[in-house]
Coordinates of C-alpha atoms in Angstrom, one line a residue:
M231 CA -0.2 0.3 0.0
R232 CA 1.2 3.4 -0.8
V233 CA 0.2 6.4 1.4
I234 CA 1.1 9.9 0.6
I235 CA 1.1 12.4 3.5
A236 CA 1.2 16.2 2.2
G237 CA 2.7 18.4 5.0
G238 CA 5.7 17.8 7.0
G239 CA 4.3 19.5 10.4
I240 CA 3.7 17.3 13.6
A241 CA 0.4 15.8 12.0
G242 CA 2.1 14.5 9.1
L243 CA 5.2 13.4 10.7
A244 CA 2.8 11.5 13.8
T245 CA 0.7 9.5 10.8
A246 CA 4.1 8.7 9.1
L247 CA 5.1 7.0 12.1
S248 CA 1.7 5.5 12.7
L249 CA 1.5 3.9 10.1
H250 CA 4.9 2.9 9.6
A251 CA 4.1 0.9 13.1
A252 CA 1.0 -0.3 11.7
G253 CA 2.6 -2.1 8.8
V254 CA 2.8 -0.1 5.8
E255 CA 5.6 0.4 3.9
S256 CA 5.3 2.8 1.6
I257 CA 5.0 6.0 2.9
T258 CA 5.8 9.5 1.4
V259 CA 5.9 12.6 3.4
T260 CA 6.1 15.9 1.1
E261 CA 7.0 19.3 2.8
A262 CA 6.3 22.5 0.8
A263 CA 9.8 24.0 2.7
T264 CA 13.3 23.5 1.8
E265 CA 14.5 22.5 4.7
I266 CA 12.7 21.8 8.1
K267 CA 14.0 23.6 10.6
P268 CA 12.8 24.1 14.6
L269 CA 10.5 27.0 14.2
G270 CA 7.7 28.1 16.9
V271 CA 7.2 28.2 20.6
G272 CA 5.9 25.9 23.3
I273 CA 3.3 23.8 23.1
N274 CA 1.8 21.5 25.0
L275 CA 0.9 17.7 24.8
L276 CA -2.0 16.0 26.7
P277 CA -1.7 12.7 28.2
H278 CA -4.2 11.4 25.3
A279 CA -1.2 12.5 23.4
V280 CA 2.0 10.9 25.1
R281 CA 0.2 7.9 25.2
E282 CA 0.0 7.7 21.7
L283 CA 3.7 8.5 21.5
T284 CA 4.9 6.7 23.8
E285 CA 3.2 3.5 22.3
L286 CA 5.1 4.2 19.2
G287 CA 8.4 4.1 21.3
L288 CA 9.2 7.8 21.6
G289 CA 8.6 7.9 25.4
D290 CA 12.2 8.2 26.3
E291 CA 12.8 10.8 23.3
L292 CA 10.0 12.6 24.5
A293 CA 11.0 13.3 28.1
A294 CA 14.5 14.5 26.8
V295 CA 13.3 17.5 25.1
A296 CA 10.2 18.5 26.6
V297 CA 8.8 19.5 30.8
A298 CA 6.7 17.2 32.5
T299 CA 3.9 19.7 33.5
R300 CA 3.1 19.0 37.6
E301 CA 0.5 21.5 38.1
L302 CA -2.4 23.6 35.4
A303 CA -3.2 27.1 37.5
Y304 CA -5.8 29.7 36.4
F305 CA -5.5 33.2 38.1
N306 CA -7.2 36.5 37.9
H307 CA -5.6 39.8 36.8
H308 CA -4.7 40.7 40.2
G309 CA -2.7 37.4 40.4
Q310 CA -5.5 35.4 42.4
L311 CA -5.6 31.7 42.5
I312 CA -8.8 30.9 41.1
W313 CA -8.3 27.2 40.7
S314 CA -5.2 25.0 40.3
E315 CA -5.2 21.2 39.7
P316 CA -2.3 18.0 39.0
R317 CA -1.6 17.5 35.8
G318 CA 0.1 13.9 34.1
L319 CA 0.7 11.5 36.6
G320 CA -0.2 13.4 39.3
M321 CA -3.6 13.4 38.3
G322 CA -3.8 9.6 38.2
Y323 CA -3.1 9.5 34.6
H324 CA -0.3 6.4 33.6
W325 CA 1.4 9.0 30.9
P326 CA 3.0 12.4 31.4
Q327 CA 1.9 15.5 30.2
Y328 CA 4.2 17.8 28.4
S329 CA 5.3 21.1 27.8
V330 CA 8.1 21.4 24.6
H331 CA 9.3 23.7 22.0
R332 CA 7.5 23.2 18.9
G333 CA 10.5 22.6 16.8
R334 CA 12.3 20.5 18.8
L335 CA 9.3 18.5 19.1
Q336 CA 9.0 18.5 15.3
L337 CA 12.8 17.5 14.8
M338 CA 12.5 14.8 17.0
L339 CA 9.6 13.3 15.2
L340 CA 11.7 13.9 11.9
A341 CA 14.6 11.9 12.8
A342 CA 12.3 8.9 14.0
V343 CA 10.8 8.8 10.4
R344 CA 14.3 9.0 8.8
D345 CA 15.3 6.6 11.0
R346 CA 12.8 4.2 10.8
L347 CA 11.1 4.7 7.4
G348 CA 14.1 5.8 5.6
A349 CA 16.0 9.2 4.9
G350 CA 14.6 9.7 1.8
A351 CA 10.6 9.1 3.3
V352 CA 10.2 13.0 3.4
R353 CA 10.7 15.1 0.3
T354 CA 10.8 18.9 1.4
G355 CA 11.0 21.4 -1.3
H356 CA 7.4 19.7 -2.6
R357 CA 4.6 21.8 -2.4
L358 CA 1.6 20.3 -3.1
T359 CA -0.4 22.4 -6.2
R360 CA -3.5 19.8 -6.9
F361 CA -4.4 16.3 -6.7
A362 CA -6.2 13.6 -8.5
S363 CA -8.8 10.8 -7.4
G364 CA -9.5 7.8 -9.1
P365 CA -11.6 4.9 -8.2
G366 CA -7.9 3.0 -7.0
E367 CA -5.4 5.4 -6.9
V368 CA -4.6 8.8 -6.1
T369 CA -2.4 11.4 -8.2
A370 CA -0.7 13.9 -5.8
R371 CA 0.8 17.0 -8.1
Y372 CA 4.0 19.1 -7.4
G373 CA 4.5 21.8 -9.8
G374 CA 6.0 19.6 -12.8
S375 CA 6.2 16.5 -11.0
E376 CA 3.8 14.1 -9.2
I377 CA 3.5 10.9 -7.1
R378 CA 1.1 8.1 -7.0
G379 CA -0.6 6.4 -4.1
D380 CA -3.4 4.8 -3.0
L381 CA -3.9 7.2 -0.1
L382 CA -3.6 11.0 0.1
I383 CA -3.9 12.3 3.7
G384 CA -4.4 16.2 3.7
A385 CA -2.0 17.1 7.1
D386 CA -0.7 20.6 5.6
G387 CA -2.1 23.1 8.0
I388 CA -4.8 25.5 8.4
R389 CA -4.2 26.8 4.9
S390 CA -4.3 23.0 3.7
T391 CA -4.2 23.2 -0.3
V392 CA -5.8 19.4 0.3
R393 CA -8.8 20.9 2.2
A394 CA -9.1 24.3 -0.3
Q395 CA -9.5 21.6 -3.4
L396 CA -12.1 19.5 -1.8
Y397 CA -14.1 23.2 -0.5
P398 CA -13.0 25.8 -2.9
A399 CA -15.9 28.2 -1.7
E400 CA -14.6 28.2 1.8
P401 CA -13.7 31.8 3.2
A402 CA -10.7 32.5 4.9
P403 CA -9.7 31.1 8.6
L404 CA -11.9 33.0 11.0
W405 CA -10.9 35.8 13.3
N406 CA -12.2 36.4 16.8
G407 CA -10.8 39.6 17.2
L408 CA -8.1 38.6 19.7
V409 CA -4.4 38.5 18.9
L410 CA -1.9 36.0 20.3
W411 CA 1.6 37.4 21.2
R412 CA 3.8 34.8 21.7
G413 CA 7.9 34.5 23.2
T414 CA 10.1 32.7 25.1
T415 CA 12.3 34.3 27.9
R416 CA 15.1 33.1 29.9
A417 CA 14.2 33.3 34.0
L418 CA 13.8 31.9 37.0
P419 CA 10.8 29.5 37.1
F420 CA 7.5 30.5 39.1
R421 CA 5.7 28.1 41.5
G422 CA 8.1 25.6 41.1
D423 CA 10.0 24.8 37.7
R424 CA 6.9 22.8 35.9
S425 CA 3.9 24.6 36.8
M426 CA 1.6 26.1 33.3
I427 CA -0.4 29.4 34.3
M428 CA -2.8 31.2 33.2
A429 CA -4.1 34.7 34.5
G430 CA -6.4 37.3 33.8
N431 CA -10.1 36.9 31.5
H432 CA -11.8 36.5 28.3
D433 CA -10.8 39.3 27.4
Q434 CA -6.8 39.9 28.3
K435 CA -4.7 36.8 29.1
F436 CA -0.7 35.5 30.1
V437 CA -0.3 32.2 29.9
A438 CA 3.4 31.0 31.0
Y439 CA 5.2 27.7 31.5
P440 CA 8.8 26.0 31.1
I441 CA 10.2 24.4 28.6
T442 CA 13.7 23.3 29.4
A443 CA 14.5 21.9 33.0
P444 CA 16.7 24.4 35.2
D445 CA 20.3 25.2 33.9
A446 CA 23.0 25.9 36.3
D447 CA 21.6 28.9 37.6
G448 CA 18.2 27.8 38.2
K449 CA 16.8 29.4 35.3
V450 CA 14.1 27.9 32.7
E451 CA 13.2 28.6 29.2
I452 CA 9.5 29.9 30.0
N453 CA 7.1 30.4 27.3
W454 CA 4.8 33.0 27.5
I455 CA 1.4 34.1 25.4
A456 CA 0.1 37.3 25.5
E457 CA -3.6 37.6 24.4
R458 CA -6.0 40.4 23.6
P459 CA -8.3 42.3 21.5
F460 CA -6.5 44.1 18.5
D461 CA -7.5 46.1 15.5
R462 CA -9.0 44.9 12.4
S463 CA -5.4 45.4 10.1
A464 CA -4.1 41.9 12.3
A465 CA -6.8 39.8 10.8
G466 CA -5.4 38.7 7.8
R467 CA -2.3 37.9 9.3
G468 CA -1.9 33.8 9.5
D469 CA 1.7 33.1 10.1
W470 CA 3.1 32.4 13.4
T471 CA 6.8 33.3 12.5
R472 CA 6.0 37.2 11.9
P473 CA 8.1 39.2 14.6
V474 CA 6.8 42.0 16.5
R475 CA 8.3 44.4 18.9
V476 CA 7.5 43.8 22.1
A477 CA 7.4 47.7 22.5
E478 CA 3.6 47.1 20.2
F479 CA 1.9 45.5 23.3
L480 CA 3.9 45.5 26.4
P481 CA 2.2 48.7 27.5
Y482 CA -1.4 46.6 28.0
F483 CA 0.6 44.0 30.6
E484 CA 2.8 46.8 32.0
D485 CA 1.0 46.8 35.6
W486 CA 0.6 43.0 35.6
R487 CA 2.8 42.3 38.6
F488 CA 2.0 39.6 40.9
D489 CA 3.9 38.0 44.1
W490 CA 5.0 34.7 42.1
L491 CA 5.6 36.3 38.9
D492 CA 6.6 40.1 37.2
V493 CA 4.5 39.3 33.5
A494 CA 5.6 42.6 32.4
A495 CA 9.3 41.9 33.3
T496 CA 9.2 38.4 31.5
I497 CA 7.6 40.1 28.4
R498 CA 10.2 42.9 28.3
R499 CA 13.3 40.2 28.4
A500 CA 12.2 37.8 25.9
G501 CA 14.6 37.6 22.9
A502 CA 12.1 37.8 20.4
A503 CA 8.2 38.0 19.9
Y504 CA 5.6 37.1 17.1
E505 CA 2.0 38.0 16.6
Y506 CA -0.6 35.9 15.4
P507 CA -4.4 36.1 15.2
M508 CA -6.9 34.0 16.9
V509 CA -8.4 32.2 14.3
D510 CA -9.9 28.8 13.3
R511 CA -12.3 27.5 10.7
D512 CA -15.7 26.1 10.9
P513 CA -16.1 22.3 11.3
L514 CA -16.3 20.5 7.7
P515 CA -19.4 18.6 7.0
G516 CA -16.7 15.5 5.7
W517 CA -13.1 15.2 5.3
T518 CA -13.1 12.1 3.2
H519 CA -13.6 12.0 -0.8
G520 CA -12.4 8.7 -2.1
R521 CA -8.8 8.3 -1.5
V522 CA -8.2 11.6 0.0
T523 CA -8.8 12.5 3.6
L524 CA -7.6 15.5 6.1
L525 CA -5.9 15.3 9.1
G526 CA -4.8 18.1 12.2
D527 CA -5.0 21.5 11.4
A528 CA -6.0 20.7 8.1
A529 CA -9.3 18.8 9.2
H530 CA -10.7 21.0 12.4
P531 CA -7.8 24.1 13.2
M532 CA -9.3 25.4 16.4
Y533 CA -8.2 28.0 19.0
P534 CA -5.3 27.2 21.1
I535 CA -7.5 26.9 24.0
G536 CA -7.3 23.9 26.1
S537 CA -3.9 22.9 25.1
N538 CA -4.8 20.4 22.7
G539 CA -4.3 21.7 18.7
A540 CA -1.1 19.5 18.9
S541 CA -2.6 16.6 20.7
Q542 CA -5.5 16.2 18.5
A543 CA -3.3 15.6 15.5
I544 CA -1.4 13.0 17.1
L545 CA -4.5 11.4 18.1
D546 CA -6.1 11.6 14.4
A547 CA -2.8 9.9 13.3
R548 CA -2.8 6.9 15.8
V549 CA -7.1 6.6 15.3
F550 CA -6.7 6.2 11.1
S551 CA -3.5 3.7 11.6
D552 CA -5.8 1.7 13.3
A553 CA -8.6 1.7 11.0
L554 CA -6.3 1.4 8.0
A555 CA -4.6 -1.6 10.0
R556 CA -7.8 -3.0 10.8
T557 CA -9.3 -3.0 7.8
G558 CA -6.5 -3.2 4.9
E559 CA -8.8 -0.6 3.0
P560 CA -8.0 2.9 2.3
G561 CA -11.2 3.5 1.7
R562 CA -12.9 2.0 4.3
A563 CA -10.0 3.2 6.9
C564 CA -11.1 6.8 6.0
E565 CA -14.6 6.2 6.9
I566 CA -13.7 4.6 10.2
Y567 CA -10.8 7.2 11.2
E568 CA -13.6 10.2 9.8
A569 CA -16.7 8.5 12.0
E570 CA -14.4 9.0 15.0
R571 CA -12.5 12.0 14.8
R572 CA -14.6 14.1 12.9
P573 CA -17.5 14.5 15.9
A574 CA -15.1 14.6 18.5
T575 CA -12.8 17.4 17.2
S576 CA -16.2 19.6 15.5
A577 CA -17.3 19.5 19.5
I578 CA -13.7 20.6 20.6
T579 CA -13.5 23.2 18.1
L580 CA -16.8 24.8 19.2
A581 CA -16.3 24.3 22.8
N582 CA -13.0 26.1 22.5
R583 CA -14.9 29.2 21.1
Q584 CA -16.8 29.0 24.6
M585 CA -13.3 29.3 26.3
G586 CA -13.5 25.8 27.2
P587 CA -11.6 25.2 30.6
E588 CA -10.8 28.6 30.6
L589 CA -14.6 29.2 31.3
V590 CA -13.4 29.7 34.7
L591 CA -11.5 32.8 33.9
R592 CA -14.7 34.2 32.6
R593 CA -16.9 33.5 35.2
A594 CA -14.4 34.7 37.9
H595 CA -13.9 38.2 36.5
E596 CA -17.8 38.8 36.1
R597 CA -18.9 37.7 39.2
A598 CA -15.9 39.9 40.8
P599 CA -14.2 41.6 38.6
E600 CA -12.1 43.8 41.1
G601 CA -10.8 40.4 42.8
F602 CA -12.0 38.3 46.0
T603 CA -11.3 37.5 49.1
D604 CA -13.1 33.9 49.0
I605 CA -13.3 32.4 45.4
E606 CA -15.8 29.8 47.3
R607 CA -18.0 32.6 47.5
V608 CA -17.3 33.6 44.0
L609 CA -17.0 30.0 42.1
P610 CA -18.0 27.4 44.3
L611 CA -15.6 24.2 44.0
A612 CA -17.9 22.1 42.4
E613 CA -18.3 24.3 39.6
R614 CA -14.8 24.8 38.9
E615 CA -14.1 21.0 39.2
E616 CA -17.4 20.3 36.6
I617 CA -15.7 23.1 34.0
A618 CA -12.6 20.9 34.1
A619 CA -14.1 17.7 34.1
R620 CA -16.2 18.6 31.3
Y621 CA -13.7 19.7 29.0
K622 CA -11.6 16.3 29.5
R623 CA -14.2 14.3 28.6
L624 CA -15.1 16.2 25.8
A625 CA -11.7 16.2 24.4
G626 CA -10.8 12.5 25.4
F627 CA -8.3 12.9 28.2
D628 CA -10.6 11.9 31.0
P629 CA -8.1 9.9 33.5
V630 CA -10.2 7.1 33.7
L631 CA -11.6 6.8 30.3
L632 CA -8.3 7.3 28.7
N633 CA -6.3 4.8 31.1
E634 CA -8.9 2.0 30.4
R635 CA -9.2 2.7 26.3
R636 CA -7.8 0.1 24.3
S637 CA -4.6 1.0 22.1
Y638 CA -4.9 2.0 18.4
D639 CA -1.9 -0.5 17.9
A640 CA -3.1 -2.9 15.3
T641 CA -1.5 -4.2 12.6
L642 CA -1.9 -5.0 9.0
S643 CA -2.2 -8.7 8.3
T644 CA 0.0 -10.6 6.0

């Protein structure tokens, strides 16, 4: 069986590894960039994604490049604690939760693909221009060249060429009026060296977490995100690597100084900052057309709420490879994969538009905009727990359900 994967990002590389583990012998990953570089900043991998990478034999490699998150804590913009919970092993999962630099994760996956599938499995400088799908074969075209296969998987991101051909009338990604500014800063850790924090409300927020272990001076690389509404001129931007001067947004956070973290100083000391509008797309009525299907951000781009984007892409990869291994039929595998993943990711996309687990920030601010002396009187524990638990169930990482779920480890029969 010959599988073509358009896109050499986390989604595409995870899919290649999953298909290889399932026994698919001919896998070609095509990537538009001429060289895959460690771009981006920090992301999170939730335990359901860590389980999948661990079952692919990448547990040790992942632990070497990532930080195992100990807790997730929410604060208002005064720095008062709203809600905190343990994460990963501390929550009872069988797998950790990790914070990691996106580029380091991508290069780790790339090295594994080249080691297991061969150096030629990933073809850079191959920008997909169009595809043609017939009853028994699909042809992917790249300028003047083409690759033929039994299946094409579009894992080519939010501005997917595959998606655009399937849905040519779809508008540009939808912007909600918020802008993210992202960067990393070398500094002493806060609340220990493995905490992820979110502070603010539904309009203005600051997120921070370490993506390296402490160095000899006790400092870590802190990944941070500053978020707030911005003028409409930002709406057309869709490049995570667009640099921006810190001075353009620092004034909005200048007075954010907590007992445990100086937000303004963290932003000010960043080596570089990047701007990106908060965009997603409406859920699609279908991902599959014949021997072509979508995966990852190409299928379900969602707001970066709940630390779920990369994790859901990795789940896509494993569910698809499992379906293909169990059926041995590309068309049937696409149907099974889409039936499981499209409703689930559509629900997450819509929930993220309503802030997902970060709803606690909105409710605390609406009920006590000037702060509080007793959070229990503002947002009772039972309500906070239900918001967190509901999102875990929706996104597929409820601890009990995840720990007991079967593995996506089927292999093709010979």
